[in-house]
Coordinates of C-alpha atoms in Angstrom, one line a residue:
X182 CA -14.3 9.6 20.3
X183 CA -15.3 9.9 16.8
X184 CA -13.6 6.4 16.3
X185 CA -15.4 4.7 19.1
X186 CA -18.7 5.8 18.3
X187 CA -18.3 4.4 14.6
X188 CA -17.1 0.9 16.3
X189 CA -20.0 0.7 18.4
X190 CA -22.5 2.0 15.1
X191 CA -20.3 -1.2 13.3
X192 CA -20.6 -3.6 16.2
X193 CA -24.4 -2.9 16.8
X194 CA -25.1 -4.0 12.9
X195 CA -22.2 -6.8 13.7
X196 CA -24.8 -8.3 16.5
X197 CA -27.0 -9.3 13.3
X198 CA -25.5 -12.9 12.0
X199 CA -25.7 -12.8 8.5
X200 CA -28.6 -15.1 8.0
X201 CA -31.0 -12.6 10.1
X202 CA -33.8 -11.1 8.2
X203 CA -32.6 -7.9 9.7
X204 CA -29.1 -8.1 8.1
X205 CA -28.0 -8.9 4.2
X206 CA -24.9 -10.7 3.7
X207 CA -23.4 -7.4 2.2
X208 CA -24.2 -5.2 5.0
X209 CA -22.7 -8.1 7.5
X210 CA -19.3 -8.3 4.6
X211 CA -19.2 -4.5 5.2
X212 CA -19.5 -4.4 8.7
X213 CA -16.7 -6.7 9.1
X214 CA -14.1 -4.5 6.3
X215 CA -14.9 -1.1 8.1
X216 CA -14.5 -2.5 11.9
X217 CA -11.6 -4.9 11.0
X218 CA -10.1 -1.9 8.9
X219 CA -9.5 0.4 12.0
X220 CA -8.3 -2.4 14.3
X221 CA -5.8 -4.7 11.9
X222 CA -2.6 -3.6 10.5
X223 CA -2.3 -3.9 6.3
X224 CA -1.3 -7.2 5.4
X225 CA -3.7 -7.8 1.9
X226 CA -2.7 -8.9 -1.2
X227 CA -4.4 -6.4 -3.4
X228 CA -4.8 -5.8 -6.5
X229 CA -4.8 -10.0 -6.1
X230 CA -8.5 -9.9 -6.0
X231 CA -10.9 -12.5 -6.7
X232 CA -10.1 -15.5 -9.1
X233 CA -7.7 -15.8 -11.8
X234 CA -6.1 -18.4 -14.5
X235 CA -2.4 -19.2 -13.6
X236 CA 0.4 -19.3 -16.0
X237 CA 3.8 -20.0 -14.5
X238 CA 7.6 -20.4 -15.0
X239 CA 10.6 -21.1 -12.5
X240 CA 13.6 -18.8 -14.5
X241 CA 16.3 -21.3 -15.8
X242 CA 14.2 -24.4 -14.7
X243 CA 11.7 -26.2 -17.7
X244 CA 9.4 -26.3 -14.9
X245 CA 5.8 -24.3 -16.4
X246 CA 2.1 -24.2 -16.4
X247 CA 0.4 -22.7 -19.0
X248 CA -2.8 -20.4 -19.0
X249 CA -6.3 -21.9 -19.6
X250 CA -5.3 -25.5 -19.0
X251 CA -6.2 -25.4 -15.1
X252 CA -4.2 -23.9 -12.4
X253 CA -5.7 -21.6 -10.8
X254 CA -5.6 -19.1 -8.1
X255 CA -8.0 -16.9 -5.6
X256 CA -8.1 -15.3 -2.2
X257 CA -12.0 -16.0 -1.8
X258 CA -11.6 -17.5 1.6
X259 CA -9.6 -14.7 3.0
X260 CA -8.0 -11.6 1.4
X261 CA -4.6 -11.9 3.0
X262 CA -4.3 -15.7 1.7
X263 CA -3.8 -16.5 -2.4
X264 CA -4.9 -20.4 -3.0
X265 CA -3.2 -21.6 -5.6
X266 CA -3.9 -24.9 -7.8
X267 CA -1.0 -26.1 -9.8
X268 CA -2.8 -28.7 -12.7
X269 CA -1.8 -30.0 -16.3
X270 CA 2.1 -28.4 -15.9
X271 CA 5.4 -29.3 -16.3
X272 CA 5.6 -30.7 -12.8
X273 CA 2.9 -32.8 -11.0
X274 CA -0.4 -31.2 -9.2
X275 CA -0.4 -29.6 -6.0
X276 CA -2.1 -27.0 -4.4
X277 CA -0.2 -23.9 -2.5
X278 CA -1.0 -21.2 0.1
X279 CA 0.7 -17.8 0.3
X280 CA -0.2 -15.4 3.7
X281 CA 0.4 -12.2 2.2
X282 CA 2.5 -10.4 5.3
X283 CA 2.8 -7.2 4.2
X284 CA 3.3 -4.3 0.9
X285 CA 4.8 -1.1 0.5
X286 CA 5.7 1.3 -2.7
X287 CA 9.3 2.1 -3.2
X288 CA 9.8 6.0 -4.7
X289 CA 9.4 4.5 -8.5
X290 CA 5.9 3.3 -7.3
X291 CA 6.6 -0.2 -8.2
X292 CA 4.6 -2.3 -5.5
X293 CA 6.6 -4.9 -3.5
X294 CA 5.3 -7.5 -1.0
X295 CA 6.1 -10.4 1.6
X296 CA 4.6 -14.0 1.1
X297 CA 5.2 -17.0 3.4
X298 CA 3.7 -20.5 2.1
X299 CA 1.7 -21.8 4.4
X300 CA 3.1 -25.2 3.6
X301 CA 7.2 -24.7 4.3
X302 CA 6.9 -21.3 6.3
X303 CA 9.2 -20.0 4.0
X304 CA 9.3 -16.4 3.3
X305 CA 9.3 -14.7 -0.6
X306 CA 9.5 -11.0 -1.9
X307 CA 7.7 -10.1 -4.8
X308 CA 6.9 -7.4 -7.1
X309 CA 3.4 -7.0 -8.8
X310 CA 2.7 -5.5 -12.3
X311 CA -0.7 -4.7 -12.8
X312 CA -1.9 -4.8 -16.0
X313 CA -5.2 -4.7 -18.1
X314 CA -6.6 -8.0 -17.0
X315 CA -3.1 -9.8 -15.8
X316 CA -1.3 -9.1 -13.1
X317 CA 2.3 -9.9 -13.0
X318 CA 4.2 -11.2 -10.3
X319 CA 7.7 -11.9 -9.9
X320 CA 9.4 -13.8 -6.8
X321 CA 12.9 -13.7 -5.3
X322 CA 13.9 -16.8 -4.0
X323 CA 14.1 -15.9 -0.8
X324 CA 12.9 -12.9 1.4
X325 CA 15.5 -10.2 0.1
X326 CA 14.1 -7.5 -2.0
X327 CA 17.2 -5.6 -2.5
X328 CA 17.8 -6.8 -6.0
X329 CA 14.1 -8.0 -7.1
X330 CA 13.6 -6.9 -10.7
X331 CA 11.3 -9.6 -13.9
X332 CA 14.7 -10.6 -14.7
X333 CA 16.3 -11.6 -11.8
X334 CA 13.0 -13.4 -10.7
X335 CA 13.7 -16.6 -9.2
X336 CA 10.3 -17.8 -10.7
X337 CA 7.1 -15.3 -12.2
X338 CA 2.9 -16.0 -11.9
X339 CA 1.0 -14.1 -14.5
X340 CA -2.7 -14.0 -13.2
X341 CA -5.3 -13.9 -15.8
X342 CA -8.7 -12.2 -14.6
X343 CA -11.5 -13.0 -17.4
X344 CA -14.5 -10.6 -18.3
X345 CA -18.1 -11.7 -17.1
X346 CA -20.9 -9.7 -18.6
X347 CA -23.2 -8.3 -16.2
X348 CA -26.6 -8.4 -16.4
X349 CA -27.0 -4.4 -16.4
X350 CA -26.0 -1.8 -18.4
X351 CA -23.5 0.1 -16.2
X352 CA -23.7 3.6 -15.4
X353 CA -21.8 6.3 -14.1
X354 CA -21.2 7.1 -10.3
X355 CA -21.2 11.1 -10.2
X356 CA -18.5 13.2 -10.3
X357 CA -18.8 14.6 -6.8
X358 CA -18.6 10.9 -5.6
X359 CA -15.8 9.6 -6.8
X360 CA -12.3 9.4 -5.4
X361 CA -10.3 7.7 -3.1
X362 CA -10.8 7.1 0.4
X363 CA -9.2 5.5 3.6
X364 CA -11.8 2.5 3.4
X365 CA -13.1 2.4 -0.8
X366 CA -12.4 3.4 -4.2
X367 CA -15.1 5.3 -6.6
X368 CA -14.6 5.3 -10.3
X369 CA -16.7 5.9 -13.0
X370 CA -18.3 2.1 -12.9
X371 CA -17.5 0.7 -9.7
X372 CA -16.8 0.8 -5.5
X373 CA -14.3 -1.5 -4.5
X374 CA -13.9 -1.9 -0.7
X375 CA -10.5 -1.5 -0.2
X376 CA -8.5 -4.4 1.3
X377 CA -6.1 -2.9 3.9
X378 CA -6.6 -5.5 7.0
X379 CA -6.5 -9.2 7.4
X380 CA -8.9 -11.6 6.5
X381 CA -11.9 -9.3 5.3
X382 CA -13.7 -10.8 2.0
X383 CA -13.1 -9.0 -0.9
X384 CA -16.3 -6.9 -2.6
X385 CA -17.1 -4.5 -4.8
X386 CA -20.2 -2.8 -6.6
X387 CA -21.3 -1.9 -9.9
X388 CA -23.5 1.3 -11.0
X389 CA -26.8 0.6 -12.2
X390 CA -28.8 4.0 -11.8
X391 CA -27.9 7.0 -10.3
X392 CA -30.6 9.4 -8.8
X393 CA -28.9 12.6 -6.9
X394 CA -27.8 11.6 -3.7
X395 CA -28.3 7.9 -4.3
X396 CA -27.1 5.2 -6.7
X397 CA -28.3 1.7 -7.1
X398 CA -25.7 -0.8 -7.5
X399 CA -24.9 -4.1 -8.1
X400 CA -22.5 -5.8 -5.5
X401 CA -20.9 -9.0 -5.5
X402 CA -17.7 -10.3 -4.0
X403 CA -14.6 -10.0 -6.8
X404 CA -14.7 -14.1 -6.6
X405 CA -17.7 -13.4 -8.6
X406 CA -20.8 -14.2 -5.6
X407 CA -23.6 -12.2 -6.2
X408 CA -24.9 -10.4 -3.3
X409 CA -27.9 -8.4 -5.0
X410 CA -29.2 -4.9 -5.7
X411 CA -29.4 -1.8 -3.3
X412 CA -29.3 1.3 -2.8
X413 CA -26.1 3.6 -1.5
X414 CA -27.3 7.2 0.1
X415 CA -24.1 9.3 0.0
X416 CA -23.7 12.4 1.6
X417 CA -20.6 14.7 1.4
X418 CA -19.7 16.3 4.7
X419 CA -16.6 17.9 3.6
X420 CA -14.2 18.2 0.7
X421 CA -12.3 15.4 2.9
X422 CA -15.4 13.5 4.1
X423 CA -17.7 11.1 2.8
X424 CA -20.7 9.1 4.5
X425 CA -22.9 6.8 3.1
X426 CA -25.8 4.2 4.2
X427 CA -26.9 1.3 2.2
X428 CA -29.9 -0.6 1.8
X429 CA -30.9 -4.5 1.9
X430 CA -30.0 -6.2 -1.2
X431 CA -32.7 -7.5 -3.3
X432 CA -32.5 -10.1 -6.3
X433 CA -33.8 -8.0 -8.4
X434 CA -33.1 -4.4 -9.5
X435 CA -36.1 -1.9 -8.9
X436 CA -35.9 1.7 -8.6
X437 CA -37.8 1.7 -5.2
X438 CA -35.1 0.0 -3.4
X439 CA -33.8 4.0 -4.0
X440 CA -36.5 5.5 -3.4
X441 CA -38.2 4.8 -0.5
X442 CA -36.9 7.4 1.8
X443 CA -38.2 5.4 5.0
X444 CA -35.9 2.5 5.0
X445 CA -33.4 5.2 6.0
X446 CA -34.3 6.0 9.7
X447 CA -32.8 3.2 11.5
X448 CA -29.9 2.5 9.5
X449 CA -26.0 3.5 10.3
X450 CA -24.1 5.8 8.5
X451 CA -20.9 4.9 7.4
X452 CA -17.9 7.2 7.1
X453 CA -14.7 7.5 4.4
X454 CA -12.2 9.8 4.6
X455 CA -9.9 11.1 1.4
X456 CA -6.3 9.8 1.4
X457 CA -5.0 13.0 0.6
X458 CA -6.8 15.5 3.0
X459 CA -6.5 19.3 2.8
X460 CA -7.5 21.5 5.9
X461 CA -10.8 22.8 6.3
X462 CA -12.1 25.1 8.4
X463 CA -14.1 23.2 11.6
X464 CA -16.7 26.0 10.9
X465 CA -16.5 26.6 15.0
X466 CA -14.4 29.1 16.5
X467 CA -13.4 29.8 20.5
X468 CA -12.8 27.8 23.6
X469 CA -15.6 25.1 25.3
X470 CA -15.9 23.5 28.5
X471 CA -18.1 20.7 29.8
X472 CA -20.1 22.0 32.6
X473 CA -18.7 20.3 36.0
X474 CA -20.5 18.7 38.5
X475 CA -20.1 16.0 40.9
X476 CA -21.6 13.3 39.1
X477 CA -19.1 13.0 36.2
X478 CA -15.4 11.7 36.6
X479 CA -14.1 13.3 33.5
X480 CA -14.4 16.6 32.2
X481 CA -13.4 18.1 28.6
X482 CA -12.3 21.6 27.0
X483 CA -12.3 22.3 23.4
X484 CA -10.5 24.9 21.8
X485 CA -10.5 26.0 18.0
X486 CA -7.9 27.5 17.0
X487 CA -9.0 31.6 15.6
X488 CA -5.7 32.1 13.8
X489 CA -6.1 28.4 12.0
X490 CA -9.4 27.3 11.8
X491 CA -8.6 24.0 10.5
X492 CA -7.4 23.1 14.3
X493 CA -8.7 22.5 17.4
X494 CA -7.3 20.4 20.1
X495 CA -9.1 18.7 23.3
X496 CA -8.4 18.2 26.7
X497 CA -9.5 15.6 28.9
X498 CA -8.9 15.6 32.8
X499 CA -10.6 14.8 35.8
X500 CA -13.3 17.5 37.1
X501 CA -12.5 17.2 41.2
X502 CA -9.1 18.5 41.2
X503 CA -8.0 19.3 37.3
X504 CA -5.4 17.0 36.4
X505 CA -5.0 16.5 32.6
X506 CA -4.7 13.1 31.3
X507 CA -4.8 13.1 27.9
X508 CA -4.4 16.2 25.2
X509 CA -4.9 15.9 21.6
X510 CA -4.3 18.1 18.7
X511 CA -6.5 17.5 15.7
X512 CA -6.8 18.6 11.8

């Protein structure tokens, strides 16, 4: 229920095309990460976010390009796909397409993941190093994993991200915000949306000024466009809950884009839940029945659990002869 109400909150703000007055481009990009993040299966390419410098070598081949003479590579279009633009190498220019199809941790927490070019359909594993500012990767030649290591690599990308001042000084995001969630990461600086599901653009935002419950950031998509200043109201529900509401973006950064408690009213609230929950108490205790009469199909019990007050469980079944049709256990 909980999920279907937050669909219909998303798809409401959805109905808005971005170039409404009603709707900014960031609350449209949201929109689409949240609802597209509880429907789609993980199939990003992260941490390949935004756009890089290329340098690249095929492994006993003198086939290279080299950093800072022009190949380049981005998912900007789409999170799931990395564009790459092979120019000045060792080999003559072309341009290259990967689908990003899935990734997954093994138990040393090295991060592995499945390409296919676009182009020949063929399938690569790969292994990521993430690094200050580069991020490694090294491909198999082929879809096999099993014996993937930087020296067996059939041929390695190094993606160089550069450092673009911002036109702020930063701040910090509290402590009591920060955190990782099912749908964003806080730090210190910055709120990246996380990029779990297929296709969603990639964004994050940048502290500016905190005030209590609020922050005003700066958010832009990681390929660098700028989407403008606004405010994020946060509210913690639980140690395992977070929600938060956001303003429309501005051009320029004023502290009454944060304080005007009116804009408030008619906008959603948006929910993030920790990756590593711990039980908490629902607060509620005893059994609950919808009332029954004969103009409803479907009637519910709730029960919360006495001896662990971190469960409850609810029943749905129809309300003219009984019969259960669905039971659910929760945390």
């Amino acid at each position: 229920m909980q999920r279907k109400l937050k669909r219909i909150a998303i798809e409401r703000l959805m109905t808005s095309r971005p170039d409404s007055m009603a709707v900014s481009r960031y609350q449209w990009l949201l929109a689409e990460n949240l609802l597209r993040s509880s429907d789609e299966e993980a199939a990003s390419c992260s941490p390949i976010d935004g756009r890089f410098e290329v340098s690249y070598r095929m492994n006993d081949a003198a086939l290279s390009c080299e950093s800072g003479e022009g190949s380049t590579a981005n998912n900007c279009i789409s999170s799931n796909k990395i564009h790459v633009q092979f120019r000045n190498c060792s080999f003559p220019d072309f341009d290259m397409t990967l689908r990003c199809v899935g990734s997954w941790r093994d138990k040393k927490n090295q991060q592995y993941f499945i390409v296919q070019n676009e182009e020949n359909e063929d399938y690569r594993c790969g292994i990521i190093i993430d690094e200050t500012n580069v991020r490694k990767l090294y491909f198999a030649n082929d879809s096999s994993c099993s014996s993937l290591s930087m020296k067996s690599a059939f041929d390695s990308y190094y993606f160089h991200s550069g450092t673009i001042a911002k036109p702020f000084a930063p701040c910090a995001f509290p402590v009591w915000m920060r955190g990782e969630f099912d749908s964003m990461k806080v730090s210190s600086h910055e709120l990246q949306y996380l990029q779990h599901h297929v296709g969603a653009v990639p964004l994050i935002s940048h502290c500016v000024q905190t005030f209590d419950d609020r922050v005003m950031v700066f958010s832009e998509t990681k390929c660098g466009e700028p989407l403008g200043y606004h405010c994020l109201l946060f509210n913690a529900r639980s140690q395992n809950l977070i929600e938060f509401k956001t303003s429309i973006p501005t051009d320029k950064s004023n502290i009454s884009i944060c304080t005007n408690n009116t804009q408030w009213e008619s906008v959603p609230w948006f929910s993030s839940v920790v990756l590593n929950t711990s039980p908490y108490p629902c607060g509620i205790f005893g059994s609950f029945s919808t009332s029954k009469n004969k103009d409803q199909d479907y009637c519910y019990d709730i029960v919360f659990d006495c001896d662990e007050p971190s469960k409850m469980s609810i029943s749905a079944y129809h309300c003219d002869d009984g019969s259960i049709f669905d039971c659910e256990p929760f945390l």
